[in-house]
Tab-separated table of C-alpha atoms in Angstrom:
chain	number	residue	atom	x	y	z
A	7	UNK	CA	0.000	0.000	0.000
A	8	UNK	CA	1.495	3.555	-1.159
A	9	UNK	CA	1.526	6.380	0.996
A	10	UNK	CA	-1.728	8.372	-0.829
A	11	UNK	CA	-3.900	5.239	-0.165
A	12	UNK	CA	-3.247	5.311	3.368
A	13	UNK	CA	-3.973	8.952	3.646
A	14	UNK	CA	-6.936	8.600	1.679
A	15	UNK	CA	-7.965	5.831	3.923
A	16	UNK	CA	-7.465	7.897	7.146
A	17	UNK	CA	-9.210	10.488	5.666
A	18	UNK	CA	-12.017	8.387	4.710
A	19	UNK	CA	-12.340	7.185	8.261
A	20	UNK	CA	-12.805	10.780	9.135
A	21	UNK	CA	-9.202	11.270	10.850
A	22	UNK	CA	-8.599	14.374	8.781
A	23	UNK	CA	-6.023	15.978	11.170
A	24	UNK	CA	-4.528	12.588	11.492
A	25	UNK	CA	-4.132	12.104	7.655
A	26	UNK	CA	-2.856	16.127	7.448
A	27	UNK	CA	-0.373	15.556	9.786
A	28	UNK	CA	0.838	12.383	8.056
A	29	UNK	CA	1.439	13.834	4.646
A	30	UNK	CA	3.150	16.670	6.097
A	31	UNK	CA	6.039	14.167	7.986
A	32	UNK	CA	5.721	11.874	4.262
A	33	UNK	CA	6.701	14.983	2.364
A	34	UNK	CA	9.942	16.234	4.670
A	35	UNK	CA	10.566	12.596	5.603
A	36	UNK	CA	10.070	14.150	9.598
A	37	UNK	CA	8.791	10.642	10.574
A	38	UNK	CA	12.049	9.106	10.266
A	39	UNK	CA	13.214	11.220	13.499
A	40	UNK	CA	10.669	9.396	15.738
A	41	UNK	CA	10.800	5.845	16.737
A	42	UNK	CA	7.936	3.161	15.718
A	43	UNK	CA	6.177	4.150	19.128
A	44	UNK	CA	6.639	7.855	19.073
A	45	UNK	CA	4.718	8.502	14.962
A	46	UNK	CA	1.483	6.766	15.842
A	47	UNK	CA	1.547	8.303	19.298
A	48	UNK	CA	2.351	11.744	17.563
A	49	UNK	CA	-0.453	11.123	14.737
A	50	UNK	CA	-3.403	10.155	17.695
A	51	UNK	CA	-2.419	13.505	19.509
A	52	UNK	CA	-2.979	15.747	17.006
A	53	UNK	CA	-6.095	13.747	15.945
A	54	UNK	CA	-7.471	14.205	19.777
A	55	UNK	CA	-6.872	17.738	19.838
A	56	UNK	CA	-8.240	18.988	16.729
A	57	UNK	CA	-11.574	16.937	17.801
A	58	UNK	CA	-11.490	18.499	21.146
A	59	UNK	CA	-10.829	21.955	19.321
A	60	UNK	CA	-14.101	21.447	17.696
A	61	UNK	CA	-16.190	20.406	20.017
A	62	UNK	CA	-15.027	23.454	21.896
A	63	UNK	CA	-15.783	25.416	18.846
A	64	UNK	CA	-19.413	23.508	18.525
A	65	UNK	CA	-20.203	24.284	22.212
A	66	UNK	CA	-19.492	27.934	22.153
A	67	UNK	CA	-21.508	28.237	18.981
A	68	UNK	CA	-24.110	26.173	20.814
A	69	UNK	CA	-24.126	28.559	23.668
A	70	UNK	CA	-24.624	31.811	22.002
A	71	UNK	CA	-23.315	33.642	24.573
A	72	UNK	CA	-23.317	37.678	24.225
A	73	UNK	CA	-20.101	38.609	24.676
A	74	UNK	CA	-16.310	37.185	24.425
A	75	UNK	CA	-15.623	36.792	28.543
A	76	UNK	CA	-12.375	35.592	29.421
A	77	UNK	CA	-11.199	34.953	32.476
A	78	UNK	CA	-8.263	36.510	32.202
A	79	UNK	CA	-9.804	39.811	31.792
A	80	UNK	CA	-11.697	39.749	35.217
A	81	UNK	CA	-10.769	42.426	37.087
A	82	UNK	CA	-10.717	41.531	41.029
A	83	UNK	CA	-10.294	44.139	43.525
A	84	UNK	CA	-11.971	45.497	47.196
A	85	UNK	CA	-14.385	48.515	45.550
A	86	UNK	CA	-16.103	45.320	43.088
A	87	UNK	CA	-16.953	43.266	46.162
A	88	UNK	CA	-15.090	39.878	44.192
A	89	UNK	CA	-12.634	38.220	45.851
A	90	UNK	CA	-10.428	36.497	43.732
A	91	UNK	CA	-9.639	33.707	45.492
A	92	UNK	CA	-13.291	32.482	45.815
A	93	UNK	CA	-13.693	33.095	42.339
A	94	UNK	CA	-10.531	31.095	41.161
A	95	UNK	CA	-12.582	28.382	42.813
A	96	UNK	CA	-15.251	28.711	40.822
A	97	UNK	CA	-13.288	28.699	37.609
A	98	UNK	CA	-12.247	25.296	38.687
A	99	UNK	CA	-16.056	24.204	37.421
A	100	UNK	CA	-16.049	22.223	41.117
A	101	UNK	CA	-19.204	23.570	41.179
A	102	UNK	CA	-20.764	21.657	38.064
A	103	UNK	CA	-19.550	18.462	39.269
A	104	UNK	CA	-21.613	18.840	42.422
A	105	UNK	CA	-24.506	20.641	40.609
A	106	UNK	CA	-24.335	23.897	42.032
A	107	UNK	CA	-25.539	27.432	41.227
A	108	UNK	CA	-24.001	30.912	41.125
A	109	UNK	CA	-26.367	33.591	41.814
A	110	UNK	CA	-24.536	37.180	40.680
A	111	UNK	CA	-26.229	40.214	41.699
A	112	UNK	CA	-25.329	43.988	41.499
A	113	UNK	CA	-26.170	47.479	40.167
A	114	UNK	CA	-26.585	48.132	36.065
A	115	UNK	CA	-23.123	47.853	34.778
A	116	UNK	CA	-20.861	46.471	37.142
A	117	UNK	CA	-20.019	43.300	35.169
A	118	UNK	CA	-22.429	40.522	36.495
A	119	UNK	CA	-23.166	39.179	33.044
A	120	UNK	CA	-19.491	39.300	31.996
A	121	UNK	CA	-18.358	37.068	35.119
A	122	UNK	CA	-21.228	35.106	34.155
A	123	UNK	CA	-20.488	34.024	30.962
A	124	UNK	CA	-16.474	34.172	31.675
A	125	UNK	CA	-17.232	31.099	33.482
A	126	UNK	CA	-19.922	29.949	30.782
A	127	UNK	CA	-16.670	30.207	28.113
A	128	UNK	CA	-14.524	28.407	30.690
A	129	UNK	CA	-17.034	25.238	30.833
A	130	UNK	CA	-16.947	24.972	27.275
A	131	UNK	CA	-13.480	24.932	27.139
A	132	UNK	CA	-13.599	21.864	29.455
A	133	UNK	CA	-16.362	20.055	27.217
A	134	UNK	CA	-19.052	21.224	29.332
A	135	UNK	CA	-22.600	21.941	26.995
A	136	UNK	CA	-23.524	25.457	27.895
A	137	UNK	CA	-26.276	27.573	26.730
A	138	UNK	CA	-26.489	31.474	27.778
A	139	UNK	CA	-29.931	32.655	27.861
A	140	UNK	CA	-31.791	36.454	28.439
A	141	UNK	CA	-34.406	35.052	30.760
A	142	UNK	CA	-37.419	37.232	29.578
A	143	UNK	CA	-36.262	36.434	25.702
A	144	UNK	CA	-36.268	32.799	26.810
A	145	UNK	CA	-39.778	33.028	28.559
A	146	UNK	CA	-41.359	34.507	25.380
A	147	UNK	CA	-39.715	31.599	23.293
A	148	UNK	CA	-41.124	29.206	25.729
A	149	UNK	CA	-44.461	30.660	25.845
A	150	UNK	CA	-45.102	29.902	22.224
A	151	UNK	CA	-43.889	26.544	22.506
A	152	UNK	CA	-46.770	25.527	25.088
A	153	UNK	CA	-49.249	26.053	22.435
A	154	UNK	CA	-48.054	24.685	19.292
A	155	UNK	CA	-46.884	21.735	20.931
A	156	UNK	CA	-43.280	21.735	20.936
A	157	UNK	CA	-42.756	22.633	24.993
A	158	UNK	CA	-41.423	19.323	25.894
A	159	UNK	CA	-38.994	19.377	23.412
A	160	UNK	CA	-37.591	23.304	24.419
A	161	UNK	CA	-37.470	21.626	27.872
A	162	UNK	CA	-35.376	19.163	27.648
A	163	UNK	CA	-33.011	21.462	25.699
A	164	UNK	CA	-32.919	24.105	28.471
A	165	UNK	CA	-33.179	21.449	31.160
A	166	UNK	CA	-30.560	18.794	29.821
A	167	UNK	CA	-27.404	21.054	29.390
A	168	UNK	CA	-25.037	20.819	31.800
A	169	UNK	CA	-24.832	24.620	32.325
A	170	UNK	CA	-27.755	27.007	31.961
A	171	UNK	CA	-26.722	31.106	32.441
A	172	UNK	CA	-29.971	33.031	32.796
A	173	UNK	CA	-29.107	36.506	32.452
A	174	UNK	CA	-31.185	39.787	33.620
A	175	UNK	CA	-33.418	37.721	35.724
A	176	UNK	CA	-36.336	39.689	37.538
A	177	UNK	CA	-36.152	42.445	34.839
A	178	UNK	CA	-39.743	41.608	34.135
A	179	UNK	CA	-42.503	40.354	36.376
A	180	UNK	CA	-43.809	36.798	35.842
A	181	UNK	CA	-47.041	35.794	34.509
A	182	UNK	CA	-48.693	32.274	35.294
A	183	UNK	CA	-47.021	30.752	32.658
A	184	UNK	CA	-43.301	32.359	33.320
A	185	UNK	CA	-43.578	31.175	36.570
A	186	UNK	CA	-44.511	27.858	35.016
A	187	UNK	CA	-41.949	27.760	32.714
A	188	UNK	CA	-39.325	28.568	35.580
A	189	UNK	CA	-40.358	26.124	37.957
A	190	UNK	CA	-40.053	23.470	35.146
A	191	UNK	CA	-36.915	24.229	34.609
A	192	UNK	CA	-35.147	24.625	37.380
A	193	UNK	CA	-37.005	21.585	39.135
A	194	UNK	CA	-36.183	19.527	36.268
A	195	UNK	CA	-32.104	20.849	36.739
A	196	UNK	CA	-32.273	20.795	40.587
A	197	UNK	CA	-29.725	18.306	41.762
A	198	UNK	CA	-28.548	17.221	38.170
A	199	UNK	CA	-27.401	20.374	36.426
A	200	UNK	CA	-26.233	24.005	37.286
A	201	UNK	CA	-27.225	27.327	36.439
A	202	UNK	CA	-25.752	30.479	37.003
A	203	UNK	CA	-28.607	33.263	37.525
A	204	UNK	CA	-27.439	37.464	37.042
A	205	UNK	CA	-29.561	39.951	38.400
A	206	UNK	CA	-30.250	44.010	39.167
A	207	UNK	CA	-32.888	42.678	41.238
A	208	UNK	CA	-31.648	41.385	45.251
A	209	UNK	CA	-32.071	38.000	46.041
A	210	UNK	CA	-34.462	39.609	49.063
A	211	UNK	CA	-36.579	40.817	46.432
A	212	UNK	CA	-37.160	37.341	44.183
A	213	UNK	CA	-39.950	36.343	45.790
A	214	UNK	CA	-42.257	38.848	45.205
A	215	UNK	CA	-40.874	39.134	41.124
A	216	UNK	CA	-41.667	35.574	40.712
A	217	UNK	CA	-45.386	35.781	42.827
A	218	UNK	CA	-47.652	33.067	44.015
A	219	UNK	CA	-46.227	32.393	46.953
A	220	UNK	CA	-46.110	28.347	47.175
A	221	UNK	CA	-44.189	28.233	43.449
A	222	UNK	CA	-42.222	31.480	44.317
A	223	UNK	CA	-40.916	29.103	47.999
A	224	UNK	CA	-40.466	26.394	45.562
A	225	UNK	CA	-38.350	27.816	43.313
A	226	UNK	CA	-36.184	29.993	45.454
A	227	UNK	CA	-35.685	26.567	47.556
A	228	UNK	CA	-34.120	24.935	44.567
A	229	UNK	CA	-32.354	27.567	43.505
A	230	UNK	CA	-30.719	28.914	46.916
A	231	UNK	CA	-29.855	26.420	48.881
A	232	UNK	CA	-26.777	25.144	46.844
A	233	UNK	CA	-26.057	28.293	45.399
A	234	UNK	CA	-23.066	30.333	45.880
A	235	UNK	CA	-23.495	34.116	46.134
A	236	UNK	CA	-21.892	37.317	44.387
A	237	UNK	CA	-22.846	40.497	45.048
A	238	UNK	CA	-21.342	42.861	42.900
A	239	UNK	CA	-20.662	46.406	43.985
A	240	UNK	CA	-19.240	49.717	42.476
A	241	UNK	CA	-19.294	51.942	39.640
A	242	UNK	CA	-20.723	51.283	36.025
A	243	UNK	CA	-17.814	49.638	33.864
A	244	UNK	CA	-19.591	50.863	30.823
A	245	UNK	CA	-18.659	54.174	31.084
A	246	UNK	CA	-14.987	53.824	29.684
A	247	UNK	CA	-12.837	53.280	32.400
A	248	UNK	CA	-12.689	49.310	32.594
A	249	UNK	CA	-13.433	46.996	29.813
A	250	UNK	CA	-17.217	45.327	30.003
């Protein structure tokens, strides 16, 4: 067998960066530096990471997240009310393995959706499905949905993905079927999946946002309990000084 079939049979098998990488040593005879272990070794790496380079790519796409967070451009100091070193615990993603929530709350401005999806970015980068949501955009998508028939299916979407970021949560006040579609969700994610709620609104002030008293307990009892807390404090970033 010549060298073209083989990379024509890689390729066929769907190991693109595999067969890439293979022509590329054929043509500057570079796999004669590497012993019999070391090529096939060297071929399956780069094969694993361009797969994991597009699943990253799929999940961020997935996600549709507003802005390009990074962690890197979180700015941590005494004025914001974040202290780094509770954050850099967060960024771990310990909190998705034990199916926590992050509830960020704090004045127009101050960054809440930025640290948000910051950590939404980061779970994609460790193969974690994400999706970043505007809660009363996803309410009036949902609403829809319980007519022509399709709710169940928008559900499980929301509900199934292993990180949900509601963003600008209490903006609006709930109808009956908001507060329907709420308490489906997160009691369908409660003890299984995480979110990570932002907020103007105070935590103190939820419960009367949300309404009806028994589903407003219900949710908040879900949400709260296993949730850890920022609460955001200082000046606008948006008006020039620090980057949103």
């Amino acid at each position: 067998m010549n060298s073209n079939q083989t990379i024509e049979k890689l390729r066929s098998m769907r190991l693109s960066a595999m067969a890439e990488l293979h022509g590329q040593h054929l043509a500057g005879n570079a796999y004669q530096k590497c012993t019999p272990d070391e090529y096939p070794a060297l071929l399956t790496d780069s094969e694993w990471e361009d797969r994991q380079n597009k699943k990253i790519m799929r999940l961020m796409k997935k996600a549709t997240f507003k802005q390009q967070a990074d962690m890197g451009e979180i700015i941590f100091s005494e004025h914001r009310n974040l202290d780094g070193n509770m954050f850099n615990r967060l960024s771990t993603l310990q909190f998705l393995k034990q199916s926590e929530n992050i509830i960020i709350t704090g004045a127009s401005g101050v960054g809440k959706s930025f640290l948000s999806q910051a950590i939404g970015r980061q779970a994609c980068q460790m193969g974690y499905s994400t999706i970043y949501q505007v809660t009363a955009r996803m309410f009036n998508k949902m609403k829809p949905a319980k007519v022509d028939g399709t709710y169940i299916k928008e559900l499980k979407k929301t509900s199934s993905t292993q990180l949900l970021l509601l963003d600008d949560f209490g903006l609006q006040g709930m109808d009956n079927t908001a507060r329907e579609v709420l308490m489906d969700i997160i009691d369908e994610r409660h003890g299984k999946a995480s979110t990570i709620i932002s907020s103007q609104i105070p935590v103190s002030a939820w419960y009367d946002i949300i309404g009806e008293g028994t589903i407003a307990d219900a949710i908040l009892d879900r949400l709260l309990n296993s949730s850890h807390r920022i609460d955001l404090k200082g000046e606008s970033l948006r008006k020039g000084m620090l980057k949103q």
